Amino acid sequence: MLRMIMTTFFIVFIAELGDKTQLQTMLLATQCKSIWPVFIGASLALILSSLIGVCAGAFLTKYIPTHYLQTAAGVAFVVIGVLTLTGKI
């Protein structure tokens, strides 16, 4: 269990570094006298989006084999990457 916690932590931590959400959070922090409202809001948003992802994953794996979900996620990431590079997103 601890291994899964650590693996999840590092994957999410690395994935979130330097992304649009982190950059937006930095910009919001520059507009506040205190960083705490921005930190609390961003933390709650990440917690909620993680909860939705975990619940959706647990629900979907009851009906769709894991390898199909992994393939679909990989294809989605590639499509999003191509759309980002071409300026469509």
mmCIF file with all atom_site columns, C-alpha atoms in Angstrom:
data_model
loop_
_atom_site.group_PDB
_atom_site.id
_atom_site.type_symbol
_atom_site.label_atom_id
_atom_site.label_alt_id
_atom_site.label_comp_id
_atom_site.label_asym_id
_atom_site.label_entity_id
_atom_site.label_seq_id
_atom_site.pdbx_PDB_ins_code
_atom_site.Cartn_x
_atom_site.Cartn_y
_atom_site.Cartn_z
_atom_site.occupancy
_atom_site.B_iso_or_equiv
_atom_site.pdbx_formal_charge
_atom_site.auth_seq_id
_atom_site.auth_comp_id
_atom_site.auth_asym_id
_atom_site.auth_atom_id
_atom_site.pdbx_PDB_model_num
ATOM 1  C CA . MET A 1 1  ? 0.000   0.000  0.000   1.00 0.00 ? 1  MET A CA 1
ATOM 2  C CA . LEU A 1 2  ? 2.779   2.437  0.890   1.00 0.00 ? 2  LEU A CA 1
ATOM 3  C CA . ARG A 1 3  ? 4.472   1.625  -2.400  1.00 0.00 ? 3  ARG A CA 1
ATOM 4  C CA . MET A 1 4  ? 1.319   2.546  -4.350  1.00 0.00 ? 4  MET A CA 1
ATOM 5  C CA . ILE A 1 5  ? 0.990   5.789  -2.374  1.00 0.00 ? 5  ILE A CA 1
ATOM 6  C CA . MET A 1 6  ? 4.582   6.748  -3.141  1.00 0.00 ? 6  MET A CA 1
ATOM 7  C CA . THR A 1 7  ? 4.280   5.759  -6.815  1.00 0.00 ? 7  THR A CA 1
ATOM 8  C CA . THR A 1 8  ? 1.097   7.792  -7.206  1.00 0.00 ? 8  THR A CA 1
ATOM 9  C CA . PHE A 1 9  ? 2.645   10.763 -5.397  1.00 0.00 ? 9  PHE A CA 1
ATOM 10 C CA . PHE A 1 10 ? 5.720   10.853 -7.629  1.00 0.00 ? 10 PHE A CA 1
ATOM 11 C CA . ILE A 1 11 ? 3.778   10.352 -10.875 1.00 0.00 ? 11 ILE A CA 1
ATOM 12 C CA . VAL A 1 12 ? 1.301   13.132 -10.062 1.00 0.00 ? 12 VAL A CA 1
ATOM 13 C CA . PHE A 1 13 ? 4.017   15.407 -8.663  1.00 0.00 ? 13 PHE A CA 1
ATOM 14 C CA . ILE A 1 14 ? 6.211   15.103 -11.757 1.00 0.00 ? 14 ILE A CA 1
ATOM 15 C CA . ALA A 1 15 ? 3.230   15.403 -14.129 1.00 0.00 ? 15 ALA A CA 1
ATOM 16 C CA . GLU A 1 16 ? 2.030   18.602 -12.449 1.00 0.00 ? 16 GLU A CA 1
ATOM 17 C CA . LEU A 1 17 ? 5.396   20.396 -12.440 1.00 0.00 ? 17 LEU A CA 1
ATOM 18 C CA . GLY A 1 18 ? 5.431   23.200 -14.977 1.00 0.00 ? 18 GLY A CA 1
ATOM 19 C CA . ASP A 1 19 ? 1.986   22.495 -16.406 1.00 0.00 ? 19 ASP A CA 1
ATOM 20 C CA . LYS A 1 20 ? -0.618  25.150 -17.186 1.00 0.00 ? 20 LYS A CA 1
ATOM 21 C CA . THR A 1 21 ? -2.293  24.691 -13.811 1.00 0.00 ? 21 THR A CA 1
ATOM 22 C CA . GLN A 1 22 ? 0.900   25.373 -11.891 1.00 0.00 ? 22 GLN A CA 1
ATOM 23 C CA . LEU A 1 23 ? 1.672   28.423 -14.020 1.00 0.00 ? 23 LEU A CA 1
ATOM 24 C CA . GLN A 1 24 ? -1.853  29.772 -13.477 1.00 0.00 ? 24 GLN A CA 1
ATOM 25 C CA . THR A 1 25 ? -1.532  29.165 -9.735  1.00 0.00 ? 25 THR A CA 1
ATOM 26 C CA . MET A 1 26 ? 1.742   31.121 -9.693  1.00 0.00 ? 26 MET A CA 1
ATOM 27 C CA . LEU A 1 27 ? 0.054   34.000 -11.498 1.00 0.00 ? 27 LEU A CA 1
ATOM 28 C CA . LEU A 1 28 ? -2.858  33.981 -9.057  1.00 0.00 ? 28 LEU A CA 1
ATOM 29 C CA . ALA A 1 29 ? -0.421  34.046 -6.137  1.00 0.00 ? 29 ALA A CA 1
ATOM 30 C CA . THR A 1 30 ? 1.098   37.254 -7.484  1.00 0.00 ? 30 THR A CA 1
ATOM 31 C CA . GLN A 1 31 ? -2.305  38.961 -7.199  1.00 0.00 ? 31 GLN A CA 1
ATOM 32 C CA . CYS A 1 32 ? -2.836  38.131 -3.508  1.00 0.00 ? 32 CYS A CA 1
ATOM 33 C CA . LYS A 1 33 ? -1.291  39.596 -0.380  1.00 0.00 ? 33 LYS A CA 1
ATOM 34 C CA . SER A 1 34 ? -1.408  36.137 1.201   1.00 0.00 ? 34 SER A CA 1
ATOM 35 C CA . ILE A 1 35 ? -0.523  32.953 -0.633  1.00 0.00 ? 35 ILE A CA 1
ATOM 36 C CA . TRP A 1 36 ? -2.775  30.813 1.563   1.00 0.00 ? 36 TRP A CA 1
ATOM 37 C CA . PRO A 1 37 ? -6.108  31.359 -0.237  1.00 0.00 ? 37 PRO A CA 1
ATOM 38 C CA . VAL A 1 38 ? -4.465  30.390 -3.540  1.00 0.00 ? 38 VAL A CA 1
ATOM 39 C CA . PHE A 1 39 ? -2.745  27.391 -1.957  1.00 0.00 ? 39 PHE A CA 1
ATOM 40 C CA . ILE A 1 40 ? -5.941  26.178 -0.292  1.00 0.00 ? 40 ILE A CA 1
ATOM 41 C CA . GLY A 1 41 ? -8.039  26.655 -3.441  1.00 0.00 ? 41 GLY A CA 1
ATOM 42 C CA . ALA A 1 42 ? -5.508  24.912 -5.669  1.00 0.00 ? 42 ALA A CA 1
ATOM 43 C CA . SER A 1 43 ? -5.085  22.061 -3.181  1.00 0.00 ? 43 SER A CA 1
ATOM 44 C CA . LEU A 1 44 ? -8.827  21.497 -2.897  1.00 0.00 ? 44 LEU A CA 1
ATOM 45 C CA . ALA A 1 45 ? -9.168  21.544 -6.690  1.00 0.00 ? 45 ALA A CA 1
ATOM 46 C CA . LEU A 1 46 ? -6.430  18.925 -7.073  1.00 0.00 ? 46 LEU A CA 1
ATOM 47 C CA . ILE A 1 47 ? -7.992  16.777 -4.360  1.00 0.00 ? 47 ILE A CA 1
ATOM 48 C CA . LEU A 1 48 ? -11.416 16.933 -6.028  1.00 0.00 ? 48 LEU A CA 1
ATOM 49 C CA . SER A 1 49 ? -10.095 16.227 -9.512  1.00 0.00 ? 49 SER A CA 1
ATOM 50 C CA . SER A 1 50 ? -8.068  13.305 -8.123  1.00 0.00 ? 50 SER A CA 1
ATOM 51 C CA . LEU A 1 51 ? -11.157 11.935 -6.362  1.00 0.00 ? 51 LEU A CA 1
ATOM 52 C CA . ILE A 1 52 ? -13.136 12.131 -9.592  1.00 0.00 ? 52 ILE A CA 1
ATOM 53 C CA . GLY A 1 53 ? -10.323 10.335 -11.453 1.00 0.00 ? 53 GLY A CA 1
ATOM 54 C CA . VAL A 1 54 ? -10.049 7.568  -8.869  1.00 0.00 ? 54 VAL A CA 1
ATOM 55 C CA . CYS A 1 55 ? -13.829 7.029  -8.729  1.00 0.00 ? 55 CYS A CA 1
ATOM 56 C CA . ALA A 1 56 ? -14.129 7.065  -12.521 1.00 0.00 ? 56 ALA A CA 1
ATOM 57 C CA . GLY A 1 57 ? -11.260 4.595  -12.844 1.00 0.00 ? 57 GLY A CA 1
ATOM 58 C CA . ALA A 1 58 ? -12.748 2.258  -10.238 1.00 0.00 ? 58 ALA A CA 1
ATOM 59 C CA . PHE A 1 59 ? -16.152 2.429  -11.957 1.00 0.00 ? 59 PHE A CA 1
ATOM 60 C CA . LEU A 1 60 ? -14.834 1.946  -15.497 1.00 0.00 ? 60 LEU A CA 1
ATOM 61 C CA . THR A 1 61 ? -12.637 -1.042 -14.636 1.00 0.00 ? 61 THR A CA 1
ATOM 62 C CA . LYS A 1 62 ? -15.768 -2.921 -13.568 1.00 0.00 ? 62 LYS A CA 1
ATOM 63 C CA . TYR A 1 63 ? -17.041 -2.802 -17.158 1.00 0.00 ? 63 TYR A CA 1
ATOM 64 C CA . ILE A 1 64 ? -14.008 -2.231 -19.404 1.00 0.00 ? 64 ILE A CA 1
ATOM 65 C CA . PRO A 1 65 ? -10.748 -4.233 -19.278 1.00 0.00 ? 65 PRO A CA 1
ATOM 66 C CA . THR A 1 66 ? -7.777  -2.258 -17.979 1.00 0.00 ? 66 THR A CA 1
ATOM 67 C CA . HIS A 1 67 ? -5.687  -2.653 -21.138 1.00 0.00 ? 67 HIS A CA 1
ATOM 68 C CA . TYR A 1 68 ? -8.443  -0.964 -23.179 1.00 0.00 ? 68 TYR A CA 1
ATOM 69 C CA . LEU A 1 69 ? -8.518  1.963  -20.752 1.00 0.00 ? 69 LEU A CA 1
ATOM 70 C CA . GLN A 1 70 ? -4.726  2.290  -20.881 1.00 0.00 ? 70 GLN A CA 1
ATOM 71 C CA . THR A 1 71 ? -4.753  2.261  -24.680 1.00 0.00 ? 71 THR A CA 1
ATOM 72 C CA . ALA A 1 72 ? -7.551  4.840  -24.814 1.00 0.00 ? 72 ALA A CA 1
ATOM 73 C CA . ALA A 1 73 ? -5.694  7.081  -22.346 1.00 0.00 ? 73 ALA A CA 1
ATOM 74 C CA . GLY A 1 74 ? -2.508  6.798  -24.406 1.00 0.00 ? 74 GLY A CA 1
ATOM 75 C CA . VAL A 1 75 ? -4.343  7.682  -27.613 1.00 0.00 ? 75 VAL A CA 1
ATOM 76 C CA . ALA A 1 76 ? -6.039  10.621 -25.867 1.00 0.00 ? 76 ALA A CA 1
ATOM 77 C CA . PHE A 1 77 ? -2.675  11.962 -24.663 1.00 0.00 ? 77 PHE A CA 1
ATOM 78 C CA . VAL A 1 78 ? -1.199  11.694 -28.159 1.00 0.00 ? 78 VAL A CA 1
ATOM 79 C CA . VAL A 1 79 ? -4.217  13.451 -29.708 1.00 0.00 ? 79 VAL A CA 1
ATOM 80 C CA . ILE A 1 80 ? -4.075  16.225 -27.105 1.00 0.00 ? 80 ILE A CA 1
ATOM 81 C CA . GLY A 1 81 ? -0.331  16.587 -27.708 1.00 0.00 ? 81 GLY A CA 1
ATOM 82 C CA . VAL A 1 82 ? -0.778  16.852 -31.475 1.00 0.00 ? 82 VAL A CA 1
ATOM 83 C CA . LEU A 1 83 ? -3.618  19.354 -31.088 1.00 0.00 ? 83 LEU A CA 1
ATOM 84 C CA . THR A 1 84 ? -1.498  21.414 -28.694 1.00 0.00 ? 84 THR A CA 1
ATOM 85 C CA . LEU A 1 85 ? 1.491   21.403 -31.053 1.00 0.00 ? 85 LEU A CA 1
ATOM 86 C CA . THR A 1 86 ? -0.660  22.438 -33.999 1.00 0.00 ? 86 THR A CA 1
ATOM 87 C CA . GLY A 1 87 ? -2.274  25.256 -32.028 1.00 0.00 ? 87 GLY A CA 1
ATOM 88 C CA . LYS A 1 88 ? -5.785  23.794 -32.122 1.00 0.00 ? 88 LYS A CA 1
ATOM 89 C CA . ILE A 1 89 ? -6.031  23.795 -28.322 1.00 0.00 ? 89 ILE A CA 1
#
